[in-house]
Every structure is written in structure tokens, then in C-alpha cells.
Amino acid sequence: MLLLVVAGISSCTKEIDLYPQSNLSTATFYRNTGEMNIALSGCYNGLQRVMTEEWTLTELRSDNVVMGNAASTSTVNRDLSDLDMFFPNTAHAGLYTYWINSYYNIRNINILLNSLEVNYNASSGSISYDPLSIAVAEQDRKKIAAQACFLRAHHYFNLVRLYGGVFLVHEPLNPADAKAINRSTVEDIYRLIIADLQSAAANGANQKFASIPAADVGRVNSWSAKALLAKVYLTLNRKADAIPLLQDVITNSGYSLQASYANVFSITTEMNSEILFAVRYKAGGLGIGSPFGNLFAPLNSGSAVVNGDGSGYCYPAVELSNQYVTADLRKAVNIATYGSGSSARLYAKKHINTQTVVRDGETDWPLLRYSDVLLMLAEAQGNTGNSVTLINQVRTRAGLPNATITNDAQFEAALALERKLEFAFENQRWFDMLRFNTTLTTIKAEQTLKDHFAVMYPLHYTNYPSPKLTLAEMQAKVTPEKMLLPIPQREIDNNTQIVIPQNPGY
Amino acid sequence: MNHKTAIMKTVRSLLVTLLWMVCTTAMAQRVITGKVINKETGEPMQGVSVLADKAKSGVSTGADGRYSISVQKGASTLVFSFVGYGAQSVLIEDKAAIDVAMVQVAEENAEVVVVGYGTQKRSSVTGAVSKYRNERMDETPVARLDQALQGRIAGVYVQNISSEAGAAPKIQVRGISSINAGASPLIVVDGQPVPDGMSFVNMADVESVEVLKDAASAAIYGSRGASGVILITTKQGKADKPKYNFKFSRGAKTDYKRYDIMTTSEYTEMLFAEAALKAQDPSITPPTGTAIATNAERAAYIIEQTLMGGKSTDWQSESLRPGAFQNIQLSASGGKRDMKYFVSGGYQSDEGMMFKSMFERFNLRTKLDIDLGSKVKLGLNLNPSYTKRQSPSENFTNFYRYPSFLPVYHNDSTAAKVNTLAQWASIRPGAYAQPRHFSSIYYSGTMPDGSLWVPTGTSDPFSSAQNTPKSSVLNQDIDAREYRLQTGVDLTIKILPGLEFKTLASAYMNYTNQLNWANRNATADGVVSRGVYIDNTYIDLLSENTFNYNKTFGDHTIGALAGFTYQRTDISREQTTGLDYPSDDIRTLNNATSIDKAGTFGTKNQIGLLSYLGRVNYAFRNKYLLTVNFRADGSSYFAPGNKWGYFPSVSGGWMVTEEGFMQNVKWLNRLKLRASYGVSGNNRIQDWAFLDLLQSANYPLGSGTGNSNTGQGTIPSIGGNPGVTWESTFQTNLGMDASFLKNRLSVSVDVYSSKTDELLLQQSAMAFTGVPQYWNNIGSLRNKGLEVEVSSTNILNKNFKWTTSANFSVVRNEIIELGNEAYLLNQGERTEVYQNKVGDPLIQFLGYKTDGVWLSQADIDAARAKGLTSSLSNVFIPGGLKLVDVNGDNVLDTKDRTIIGNPYPDFTWGLTNNFTFKGFDFTFTLQGVQGGELINGDANYNESRRMMRVFTNNRWLSPMFPGNGKTPYSTAGFNWMLTDFVVESASYWALRDLNLGYTLPENWAKYVKMRSLRVYFAAQNLYYHMASNYRALNPEGRSTSGPYASALIDGYQRGSFPIPKTYVFGVDINF
């Protein structure tokens, strides 16, 4: 009798062949152009995740910014202070968050590219479009893959500059196999970056700015790929490779300087002719708003600066504020003062606009701007007449007279300062400082930081609760080794099969 | 079951007696009368069967214990029998009156235990099964059944990780059999597995709780049995005249212990006193000015001293209140031979000690057992319940870490002061005071040392954009309503003699409706009002079909069970978040100005489980016992090809005292030896662990401000693995049950060893794979343990009885292998490290050993001169912790991390004593956990380090004033959280429960038309002993969310909530 029952029931095994009803899975998605585009939007979304931490590893460690709440000893503030003051320990939470969020998006990008059979060949250092069995038209495949390649290069470019030779992951990875993989060399990482960007530049959309279809505004295109590739070459001190790319963008892209610096960042003129690429945010309770208004508004400002109060994490260094001359139109866009008299505080204003809901701002975060292209070309060309003209183009728009440049040192100083003032709070300064070590001869990152500590010590660092560091102790922390962040301790601890080398000095 | 049989017998004998009396009145006979009493208590016994020899029928005693029986001439003996009591034969001779005192026999011989899919006589059980009968458990002043079980059953470990009203404790059977977060026992309520069974079953309805501990007993639950099975059986009616029971209790709840925290004034005074000491130390530069106390600290002192008139705010008191506990129960039961009923209704309210912490529950239960003719029986069980739970929006930690100089409400002085800022000009006395109000204001005044502090600018005494925790709590409401229905119908058909078919259809539904509401500006200025509407539906349908065959052939007794079950669970959750309402009084979604997409989502899941099961019991002369179990489970949790798991078990028993050679051993009444081996499984993993799921990840693209483009990205928290499969636990159990001294002492001992293979694990992935964790089956884990249960009747006479029951459990776990890994390291929220290493206990704390603090720079210089170096931050700072160079290589680095503790107790125990003296009864339970450590997260917070006296007493100040040389200065040196300085003992013992009652003499009760009346006082946690190095409030408290949701990370306490001390007065009335 039991057998009968069993026989009757075993036909019902479909009752346990169930699949999720409220989530798609990688096993069944990525079947056609529509789904590939949806996955691509997900990769763009991954940029937002990374941006939340990116300023703490770049702007905060540079001479642009100090951690606002010196007296506070809350964990969040303490972690930020550690970055500001150059002693992050290897288990620092922010370092890890940025790391895993970058790799999270690299994973999404790799799954997408893999589904499109767009593969990176590590030995040849090139991207190949391999035979594809699913129904995605070739021009769609190129359009999607070019954007994804750019995004992957963007992440690796930041990772390699922040952490050195990171782990090279360019295809979906089974976690069980990952423990056999060690760090790659810096050169190998740059090979992937260059291959990705060359592929993105070759296959990306190349309409001039004015002809970009409305729906594609904000997407990566051939121009943004070329500009980023130029920056990669510049970082590698391959100036000659950078120059034609930048000239191409200036001559053919249709991008241009905005007449007003304020307009570049205005939420009413988003993705204007100066923005080659930006991480975009949208307010309105969609879950894709910008958090920076609240992060950067001064602490205890209630709703006076931005609705929902500020955390005061990112205060402009006084020296930066003083470097803007009175006529400079950029200062009012970048820096404002809250409070008056002795309680007056500077705050970074660039990313703050009106908003209804906490951490739901509209303001985009520009990553590549036309003025960056101009100044990169100047940097690549060195002290030439054309280069000075390029710098002056940017100065003129800022309401400033032409720069006085009579020798190379003046040129370099003018270029470095112009970039600092132009791109304040855009996560450029830290990478600029590092790059100037190789692209310029007179500007050295370590010295810049030591000078920064000297200026800010009596104004700011002396306010830390005791026992606090002396200026000499702070300056001693600025060493060539500390220009790289440590690999997150978790990554080293977690691999018990192979030894993962930590960066020197940690 | 035993009661039922007794009643059946009684009813039957009554009927037969009546008939017999009618028929035989004319025959030659004589009448014997008498009274039957309970020998222990001296009370009359009702329903005792009295039968004369050779007669076919007898009589039963009445409520007064009296009987009257007509016996025929020639009858020689009367036999008195009652279930659970030894039958007595008395020679009639020529007596006209025979009084008898009945003696209770060891429960063992009569007791029936509930096992998976059936019941068994205690004497024939061969696995490790513990039974806990609800005697006065429901009088325990706790809201949940599992809380009442704490310390009651060997091998069942209950830990109150939170003190919030209605919060679920952590419950484990025989340690950790799995390293996956779902390693809690399977809860089965009246045959239906229900995950939250402990939270809704009304304790007063519970007849008994059985725990299937070894794999052989639990294997019948297959893939869900590896962590043990707890079977909850509710009461049912008996064929008797209606009985009514009314119970009422009411009491209060207060906090057992609070933190010793300095006020702002005390703290500032301490800073100045310390500075005065330091000034005497020539080896250092004494602090002056803001180095003594920062401007912020000085401003805070001025606020407390002048604006608040020296009255500090006690934020612990602002958080806590005395809670009230109330329990009302009403039940009726009874029935006729072919229909029995049990109906109950209950209301319980448990008001938490924290504002806005409340738990209320309404229960109804109807249970019917109906005989439909002689072949078919019908059972119906209907249990609707309604739970209302209110939770505070802020944790207790946010209160006790709050500075005392901030008032809850502005007074005249504080309002006037903050009005000087244009932004706060409209604030009036009585309004909530917020930290930001006091920022950027000029403060000046006299410091504790008498000096006048006149700063040049304004001060920010406390920088925070957040509102005070009190105003935050009072401006938010988190209310959940749970509507549950557990119901089942079963039909038992007798097919042939000994063969029955039973089919059970049962359903469990839980609909939860929750609103998390925050007023405008509830948490910070400018925050819009927010309503989060949550609807959860859980529908579980079970069809269970079993054949049961029982037959005795001479010396052989055979029982067989075969069946199949199908369980289907549908779970859905919908959440909508509305923002910006016109008023805090209007809280419906139609008034929201916008919908927050990030807080709006829905999920829907189905789980299917298809099972075949079988069991054979065999007994030879009740002396040699053998049980074989088998279950096959097919589950939707796994990918095709991995869906089926098979779980066999075998167990045997030898009733030694049944052997002929044992009959002369008088001191030993009973001895049974048991042995079992079996496999059980664990399938409690996240749904769809075999897939990499995608989730919504939209992005704005397009001109203008862009349009939100539909995007999908992978889930960032965990990665899938198509190969995941069953985790299997192989367990061997050896057991012994013995009773001695006329059954007055009985002892059960079980030893076991289990090995879990193919561990289902949220394994840490290399972060560069893009996910921090992924599901995997790796490695194996061993648990070995010993459990002892002892019960004894120490004193037994007419008026006084003293019984003791005790339990003791030891469990040790060890990782046997971890796939290819030698060890795993996992980080907690403060980057403290938990190590899982092969050959060691599952979790150990990995960190730096310390040897007090660096006493001075000279101390450091001396160490450095010997070559000691370090690449770590803040290692060489006077007054900071002095790390030990464990590996002796003269470099302090990550290689010096070593084992500094583990979260596992050495042993756990419980001890219950019960005294009855005439009408009085007194019971108390001691319960304890010995050994094991925890990491005290309080040490991470500067507020705690500065303000809690446990962290400031005897702290290092300067080389001349090094304190006790062990307590570092609050801001100096190495990160405390990575060292043994924060590892504390989690041992404790507690007077967990106490119950003192008085039962009115029966004739008094009768006078007020009651069957019985008892009044009682019950209390919990009247005394709680903690380890001397434990610095917080509740050694049972643990963090279980975030990284601590992983079973590989345990033992962290991020501040603890006070232990509740509860006491109630109650009355128990039977009609």
C-alpha cells in the first residue's frame, strides 16, 4: 500500500522545483539587447556605491580638505580623521568599503561583458569581440560593451592609483577559485585599463556633443573614453600618447567650456557641454539621490544649509580658501561660510543644492570635464605658448586675468594651482598631486602635504583631543610609502592558502 | 494520553457498574465501603477503580475518595488501580470497610512521550528524548514559552540576548551542529513545524514540551532535525464533566542593574583633579588650558552647573520605566466518551522596561476529539492568535552614552541661552532640547578648580546633528500586529486490527502588519515625516499521511510507521515607504507627498518540501528494544540534482532490570541502557543560495535631470553556489536511565558525539570577487557532550514533600576540517577578529595579548632599546595598552595576534527545588552558565571610556600616577577593541525563577463553590550573579545582526540592556 502511495506522489517532484518569484538571477538573465541594457544601467548604478567613499580616500587625504569635527571621537569621525591625518590602519573600515564596492561593480561589469562575449586577453593585452550565440545586434553589442569597458577601466584606474597592484579580475569569478589569485603588478592593471579604454574609444558612440540623442545623455561615449585614456597616459608619463587624444577631443567632440563656472554644476543645466562624464544622481525618493549635501553641510546647521542637517565631514582647508583671489568666480561656487564671528565655519558647497529628503540630492558628481581636457593638454605639452593659452582659457572663464608665466617653474605652479582651484572637491586633487610627481618637475606631493599640515596645524589639528600629535609627528607620517593605501587587512587575513603581500610601510 | 486512558477506564467502569448493579441486586452479596487516599499527600483520590476478584466489573471512588462496592460471597480480594499508581490487592476476609493509600509509581513506567509522528511509552524509548511537563511553567512571568524553558532541560540552552518585550531568545539543542545562522532547533507545534512556534503558543495551553536531542530521535524530521527538534503538545479535553480554570496574575518589572556613569560635572571635576595630580609629576609637561579640558568639555560643564542648576540628566532613567506584566487565562474542558473538548482563551501583556516597548497577545484555542463510529476518529485544532508589539526606535545604548549636561526639555535658562542664536530664537521652555541648539554659543564661567574660564570664541559642547534619544523615541512609533492562525484536522481510520491510517491537513498562517512611523523632525532637524508600511504573509500548508501498525505476537512487539508528507510555504513581504505628510496626526499613505523608492519593495518566495518517512519499533519481552528510522527529503532549497537527502537512524535499548538476574537487586529499581546512531540534516539556508540573484539597481540617464533607467545588479551581500547541498549530522548517543531507592532517585545520563559534514557556510569570499561571502558546503564539525538529568524526592511524608531536579550539560565543539582552509578569520563591526581554525573550537577571539599599560616614555624607550619595534599604529604611547610580543620576534605586528577567548561555556546547569507543606508550595530554579567569554563593545565608545567608572577608575594618568597599571588612559595608545582588554567573562548564575503558592483547603474552596483555589507569587531574576571582570549589565546579551548574523562570528556585545527583574501575584481557580 505504501508503495502505491509513494508511486502516486513521486510524480509530484515538480512541487520542489521552485524558482524565485521576486528576483531575477544571473542564470537566466542577459538574453537579449533589452536585458543587456538593463544590466548596463545596473553597472552605472554601481558607480554611486563607490562614490560615497571615494572622496574620503582622495579629497580628504589631499590638501583641499580637513575632517570637520576634530573634537569628535565618534567612530565615523575617527575613521575619517585617520584618513585625513595619514594613519589609517590596515583594518580601516572605509578602505575596505571602497575596495569591495569597486569590486562589486567590476563583478557586475564582468558578468555583462562575459555574457556579450567581450573578453580581455591578458597575454595580448587586448579586448576581443568573440562569437556570440544570442540575438544581440553587433552595433548594440559594441555600444553596450564600450560603456562597460570604460566603467571597468574607471574602477581599476582608481584602484591602482590608491592601492597599487590590485587583483586583476576581468571575468566572472567563482569565489572558491579566488584564493589561488594573488595581486597583479601595477603594469598588468594598466594594461587592462588601456585595453578597455582603447576598446571603449574605438567602439563607443562618437556623435558630437550637440548630436547626442536625448536618451543617451550621461552615457559613456568615445570622447569620454579618449579623455580618460589621455589621463591614464599622462599618469604613466606617456605624454606623447596623451596629446593626440586630447587634441582629438578638443577639435572634434563638440564639448566646450560653459560661459559660467556656476552653470557647470547647476542642477538646471546637468550634463552641459563641459561634462564629458559624471556620476549622476536624481532626487525624488527614487533611491538614487546624492548623499553629499548632508555629508558636507556644516554640522549643527539644522536646515539652514540643507534640509536634514549636515555631518560636517568635509571642511575646506583654509589655505585652499585663501588661494582663491577675490576676483575668482569659482570660490563662491565651491566654498561658503556658515555662521558668523568666531563660530564661522567654511564648508564645501559644490555638491549642495536644495533637497526635500535627507541624502536625496540632485547634484551630479563630475568625473571628466572639458576644462580638465584643456589643462591635461597643457600638462602633456609642457611650458609652451599653446599650453599657457589653454590655462588662460580656464582662467578667463573664472574671471581672472591671464597668468604670468616666464619660466617652467612658474608654468608648473600655475598649472598645478589652476587644477586645484578648478577641480576643488571633485576627487581630482589627490591624484593630481601624485601625478605631478612624474609629470611635473617642481611640485612634490609629500612636500605639498607637509606644507598643508604646517598651515592647518594651528588652525585645526591642534583641536584634536589629547594626547594629540605634534606637527612634527604629523609631518613624519607623510612618507612615500603612505602615498599608497594598504590592501584591506580582511583580504590578507581571508586567504590562508597563499600569502598576499601588503604594501610596504603597513 | 495517560489521563485520557484513566478517564476512559473510569467512564467505562462506571457504566458497567451501573448495569451490573441493576442486574445483580437480587443476588447474594454484601457491601464493602472505604476511602482511598494518596499516600503522599493524604488527599482523597477520585476515580480509583475498585474491582472484586472474579467479578467482571467494579466501581470507582468519588470526589471524596469514598467507594461502595457490592461483592458476591466467595470473593476474596479487592483490587484498587489507578494510572500512575501501583495497583493494590487487599484480602477481603470479613472486613466491611477497607481503606487504601495509593502509592505513586515511578513516572517512567506509565509516562508516554511524544516523539516524531506519534507517541511512545517512556519505557520503550531508545533515543535521547527529554520531556518537560507544564506544571507551573505558565506561571513564570515571561512572555514567551522558550524563555520559560531556560535552565529546565539538559542540553537545551536558552540565552536571553535581548531584554526587549517579546524578543526571541537564542535557543540551541546540544550546541552548534551547524555553522550556518539557521542552527536553531525545529519547533513543531501539535505536529506542524512552525518556525515561530515559541512566540505564539500560549504557555497555559501547553501540556508538555518534548525535545528530541539525538540524531536517532530527530532523524524522522530528516533535513530539519540536525539542530534538535522541540515538540510542543497542547492540552486536550478528557471525558469528564466540565471543568473550568481561571488564572490571573499581575506584576511589575524593573531593571536589575544599571551602569555607573559619571555626570558631566563629575567628569569635568575628575579631569581637573587629574590635571592637578599631573602637575605634581616632574617627568611630564603638565597639561594647561584646553589640554586639561577642551573648550567643549568646559562649555558642557558650564551648561550643567549654571543653565541646568547642577541638575544633570540621568539618561538611563529617561530610557527606563517599571514595566507591568499581566496574564489572564480562562479554559474549559470536558466531554463525553465520543467527544472531548478543550477551549481556552488568554491575554498576556508584557510591558517592557524601555519606553515604547510593549508586547500583548490574545489567544484562543479550540480542540475537539470526536469518534465517528468505531473505526474513525476526527481531531480538530483551531488556534487563532493576535499579537501586538511595540518597539522603541532607539537602542538603550544611545541613552546611556548620552551626555548628562543636555536636558530633555529646555528650561527657562537653557531656552534663554539658545535664543541668543537667531536660528533658535523661537525656542521656548518645555520644547525638546537638542544638541545642536547649544552649538556656536559663547560660554564662560568658573571651572572646578576655581579658575575663571573666559574663552575667545564660541564653543560647540556636543557636536551632533541627531536629536536626543528621548525625543527620537517619543517621536517615533514602531507598531507591529501579527495575526496568526494555526489549525489542523486529522482523521484516523482503523483499517485492520492494529493497523491505522492517519491523515492530517494543517495550516499555519501569519499575517503581519507593521507601521514604522517617524514624525517630522523626529531624528534630526529638517527630516521629513516618514511612514513605512510593512505587510508580511506567511502561509504554510502541510499534508501528512501515515500508516501505523502495532501488534504483539507472544514475546514480540512490533510497531511500524510509514508515511509521506508534503509541506508548502509561501512567504511574501511588501513594504511601502511614504514621505512628507501634512501632519504627524495623519499617518495613511494617501497623504504622503512622495513615495521613497529605496524603501519600497516586495519579495515573494515559495518553499516546497516533499518527504517519505518510515519507522519500525521492535521489542522482545520489553527487555530488548530496537528502533529504525528513515526519512527522505526533497527540498526546493537546492538546485536540481541536489534536491534529495536521505536520513536513516537506528537505536537500541536494553532494560537491564527486566533480566532475571537483576530481580534480587533491591536498591536498583530500574536500569535501561540505550545506544543510537543516526543522520539528520540541516537545510536552513537562505532561499536560492544556489543562484546568483539580481536586484533593482536603477540609474538616471538622459537629458535634463535624467530619467530613472531600469537597472539590475547582483546582490552585494552574498554570492550563490549552484553546488550547495545538504548538511548532514551523524550522531552517536549512549544513554542510561536508572532509578534507585524505591524510585525516589532517578538519573538519566547521555553522552554523545556528533559530526556534521558538508557544512553549509556563508564562507568569507575574497572581497575582490565582488561579494563578501558566498554559500558553500565545506568541512566538518564535531560536537561531543554529556548531559545529566537527576530528579529526587528528598523528603516525602504526609505534610511535607521536597523534590529536586537538576540538569547539567557540557558540550565541546571542534572543527575537523574546513575544506582546503587551515583557518578562517572573520571581522566583526569593530574589526575585532574571530578565528575558525581546524582542531580548535568553532569560534575563538583572535587579538593582541596585553600586559597592562606602558607606564612611561622611559618604559617604552627601554623596550625599544632592546630592539622592540612595530609597524602597527599607536603602539608605543605612555598610558596606552602594552602589547605582548607573543612570537618573541621583537616586532609587534599582526603575527602576534593570539587566542584571547572563546564564546563557549564550559558547562551549563539548572537546579529546581520544590517544597510542599500542607497547602503551601514553593519552587525555585537556579540556572547558570560557567565559562565562556564575550567582547564588550562598550569599550569602543569614547563616551563609555570617559564616562563609565569601570573604564576610568584607577586609570593611567602619568608616569608618577600610573593608576593600577592595567587601565589605559581613555584616548591613549593602541585600539582596545583588538586586544584582550575588552574580553570579559560571560559566566553567570541566577535565581531564575521562584514560585510561592498557597492552596486553600478543599472544604474552604467548596464553600465558595470552587474545586480549588490557589494564590501565588512568582518572580524572575531576583538575584543574578555576574563575573567580577564583567563590566556591562547582561552577560547573556549578544549582537546578532550585521556581521554577527554569521554563525562564524559570535560573542560580541555592543552595550547591553538591563536584565529584567519581574514579579507577579497570581490566582489560580478551578471550578
PDB file of N, CA and C in Angstrom, chain B residues 445-480:
ATOM      1  N   GLY B 445      32.718  80.710  32.429  1.00  0.00           N
ATOM      2  CA  GLY B 445      32.331  80.535  33.834  1.00  0.00           C
ATOM      3  C   GLY B 445      33.436  79.935  34.666  1.00  0.00           C
ATOM      4  N   THR B 446      33.077  79.565  35.873  1.00  0.00           N
ATOM      5  CA  THR B 446      34.052  79.061  36.835  1.00  0.00           C
ATOM      6  C   THR B 446      34.235  77.569  36.652  1.00  0.00           C
ATOM      7  N   MET B 447      35.478  77.166  36.600  1.00  0.00           N
ATOM      8  CA  MET B 447      35.822  75.749  36.432  1.00  0.00           C
ATOM      9  C   MET B 447      35.947  75.069  37.795  1.00  0.00           C
ATOM     10  N   PRO B 448      35.997  73.749  37.817  1.00  0.00           N
ATOM     11  CA  PRO B 448      36.052  73.054  39.110  1.00  0.00           C
ATOM     12  C   PRO B 448      37.220  73.488  39.990  1.00  0.00           C
ATOM     13  N   ASP B 449      38.325  73.959  39.385  1.00  0.00           N
ATOM     14  CA  ASP B 449      39.459  74.354  40.206  1.00  0.00           C
ATOM     15  C   ASP B 449      39.349  75.800  40.657  1.00  0.00           C
ATOM     16  N   GLY B 450      38.210  76.428  40.399  1.00  0.00           N
ATOM     17  CA  GLY B 450      38.012  77.795  40.851  1.00  0.00           C
ATOM     18  C   GLY B 450      38.450  78.833  39.844  1.00  0.00           C
ATOM     19  N   SER B 451      39.146  78.387  38.800  1.00  0.00           N
ATOM     20  CA  SER B 451      39.615  79.363  37.813  1.00  0.00           C
ATOM     21  C   SER B 451      38.444  79.843  36.972  1.00  0.00           C
ATOM     22  N   LEU B 452      38.605  81.032  36.445  1.00  0.00           N
ATOM     23  CA  LEU B 452      37.560  81.561  35.578  1.00  0.00           C
ATOM     24  C   LEU B 452      37.952  81.262  34.137  1.00  0.00           C
ATOM     25  N   TRP B 453      37.033  80.642  33.436  1.00  0.00           N
ATOM     26  CA  TRP B 453      37.297  80.288  32.039  1.00  0.00           C
ATOM     27  C   TRP B 453      36.638  81.324  31.139  1.00  0.00           C
ATOM     28  N   VAL B 454      37.478  82.058  30.398  1.00  0.00           N
ATOM     29  CA  VAL B 454      36.961  83.090  29.502  1.00  0.00           C
ATOM     30  C   VAL B 454      37.548  82.828  28.121  1.00  0.00           C
ATOM     31  N   PRO B 455      36.854  82.068  27.318  1.00  0.00           N
ATOM     32  CA  PRO B 455      37.415  81.744  26.002  1.00  0.00           C
ATOM     33  C   PRO B 455      37.289  82.930  25.056  1.00  0.00           C
ATOM     34  N   THR B 456      38.011  82.847  23.944  1.00  0.00           N
ATOM     35  CA  THR B 456      37.956  83.950  22.988  1.00  0.00           C
ATOM     36  C   THR B 456      36.778  83.800  22.033  1.00  0.00           C
ATOM     37  N   GLY B 457      36.294  82.589  21.842  1.00  0.00           N
ATOM     38  CA  GLY B 457      35.207  82.425  20.866  1.00  0.00           C
ATOM     39  C   GLY B 457      34.103  81.546  21.416  1.00  0.00           C
ATOM     40  N   THR B 458      33.243  81.151  20.522  1.00  0.00           N
ATOM     41  CA  THR B 458      32.129  80.301  20.929  1.00  0.00           C
ATOM     42  C   THR B 458      32.587  78.851  21.034  1.00  0.00           C
ATOM     43  N   SER B 459      31.752  78.023  21.652  1.00  0.00           N
ATOM     44  CA  SER B 459      32.081  76.613  21.815  1.00  0.00           C
ATOM     45  C   SER B 459      30.955  75.743  21.286  1.00  0.00           C
ATOM     46  N   ASP B 460      31.336  74.523  20.906  1.00  0.00           N
ATOM     47  CA  ASP B 460      30.363  73.501  20.498  1.00  0.00           C
ATOM     48  C   ASP B 460      30.422  72.374  21.523  1.00  0.00           C
ATOM     49  N   PRO B 461      29.596  72.407  22.552  1.00  0.00           N
ATOM     50  CA  PRO B 461      29.750  71.417  23.618  1.00  0.00           C
ATOM     51  C   PRO B 461      29.493  69.978  23.168  1.00  0.00           C
ATOM     52  N   PHE B 462      28.585  69.776  22.245  1.00  0.00           N
ATOM     53  CA  PHE B 462      28.324  68.405  21.802  1.00  0.00           C
ATOM     54  C   PHE B 462      27.912  68.461  20.349  1.00  0.00           C
ATOM     55  N   SER B 463      28.786  67.947  19.487  1.00  0.00           N
ATOM     56  CA  SER B 463      28.519  68.043  18.060  1.00  0.00           C
ATOM     57  C   SER B 463      27.707  66.859  17.600  1.00  0.00           C
ATOM     58  N   SER B 464      26.477  67.081  17.315  1.00  0.00           N
ATOM     59  CA  SER B 464      25.679  66.012  16.736  1.00  0.00           C
ATOM     60  C   SER B 464      24.474  66.610  16.047  1.00  0.00           C
ATOM     61  N   ALA B 465      24.205  66.125  14.859  1.00  0.00           N
ATOM     62  CA  ALA B 465      23.030  66.580  14.142  1.00  0.00           C
ATOM     63  C   ALA B 465      21.788  65.826  14.609  1.00  0.00           C
ATOM     64  N   GLN B 466      22.014  64.737  15.340  1.00  0.00           N
ATOM     65  CA  GLN B 466      20.895  63.884  15.747  1.00  0.00           C
ATOM     66  C   GLN B 466      20.160  64.474  16.939  1.00  0.00           C
ATOM     67  N   ASN B 467      18.888  64.190  16.998  1.00  0.00           N
ATOM     68  CA  ASN B 467      18.110  64.594  18.163  1.00  0.00           C
ATOM     69  C   ASN B 467      18.469  63.725  19.353  1.00  0.00           C
ATOM     70  N   THR B 468      18.088  64.171  20.536  1.00  0.00           N
ATOM     71  CA  THR B 468      18.334  63.359  21.727  1.00  0.00           C
ATOM     72  C   THR B 468      17.554  62.049  21.601  1.00  0.00           C
ATOM     73  N   PRO B 469      18.058  60.986  22.196  1.00  0.00           N
ATOM     74  CA  PRO B 469      17.366  59.698  22.041  1.00  0.00           C
ATOM     75  C   PRO B 469      15.947  59.736  22.587  1.00  0.00           C
ATOM     76  N   LYS B 470      15.724  60.514  23.643  1.00  0.00           N
ATOM     77  CA  LYS B 470      14.385  60.540  24.225  1.00  0.00           C
ATOM     78  C   LYS B 470      13.400  61.172  23.248  1.00  0.00           C
ATOM     79  N   SER B 471      13.782  62.316  22.660  1.00  0.00           N
ATOM     80  CA  SER B 471      12.833  62.948  21.745  1.00  0.00           C
ATOM     81  C   SER B 471      12.662  62.089  20.504  1.00  0.00           C
ATOM     82  N   SER B 472      13.714  61.388  20.140  1.00  0.00           N
ATOM     83  CA  SER B 472      13.624  60.499  18.987  1.00  0.00           C
ATOM     84  C   SER B 472      12.646  59.351  19.267  1.00  0.00           C
ATOM     85  N   VAL B 473      12.724  58.763  20.451  1.00  0.00           N
ATOM     86  CA  VAL B 473      11.812  57.670  20.801  1.00  0.00           C
ATOM     87  C   VAL B 473      10.378  58.162  20.879  1.00  0.00           C
ATOM     88  N   LEU B 474      10.202  59.309  21.507  1.00  0.00           N
ATOM     89  CA  LEU B 474       8.835  59.792  21.689  1.00  0.00           C
ATOM     90  C   LEU B 474       8.208  60.253  20.377  1.00  0.00           C
ATOM     91  N   ASN B 475       9.035  60.522  19.381  1.00  0.00           N
ATOM     92  CA  ASN B 475       8.501  60.971  18.095  1.00  0.00           C
ATOM     93  C   ASN B 475       8.418  59.873  17.049  1.00  0.00           C
ATOM     94  N   GLN B 476       8.636  58.638  17.474  1.00  0.00           N
ATOM     95  CA  GLN B 476       8.529  57.542  16.508  1.00  0.00           C
ATOM     96  C   GLN B 476       7.690  56.419  17.102  1.00  0.00           C
ATOM     97  N   ASP B 477       6.945  55.769  16.255  1.00  0.00           N
ATOM     98  CA  ASP B 477       6.137  54.629  16.695  1.00  0.00           C
ATOM     99  C   ASP B 477       6.428  53.448  15.792  1.00  0.00           C
ATOM    100  N   ILE B 478       6.838  52.369  16.394  1.00  0.00           N
ATOM    101  CA  ILE B 478       7.054  51.143  15.626  1.00  0.00           C
ATOM    102  C   ILE B 478       6.069  50.115  16.152  1.00  0.00           C
ATOM    103  N   ASP B 479       5.002  49.913  15.421  1.00  0.00           N
ATOM    104  CA  ASP B 479       3.929  49.045  15.890  1.00  0.00           C
ATOM    105  C   ASP B 479       3.716  47.909  14.918  1.00  0.00           C
ATOM    106  N   ALA B 480       3.785  46.693  15.428  1.00  0.00           N
ATOM    107  CA  ALA B 480       3.536  45.529  14.584  1.00  0.00           C
ATOM    108  C   ALA B 480       2.341  44.774  15.134  1.00  0.00           C
TER     109      ALA B 480
END
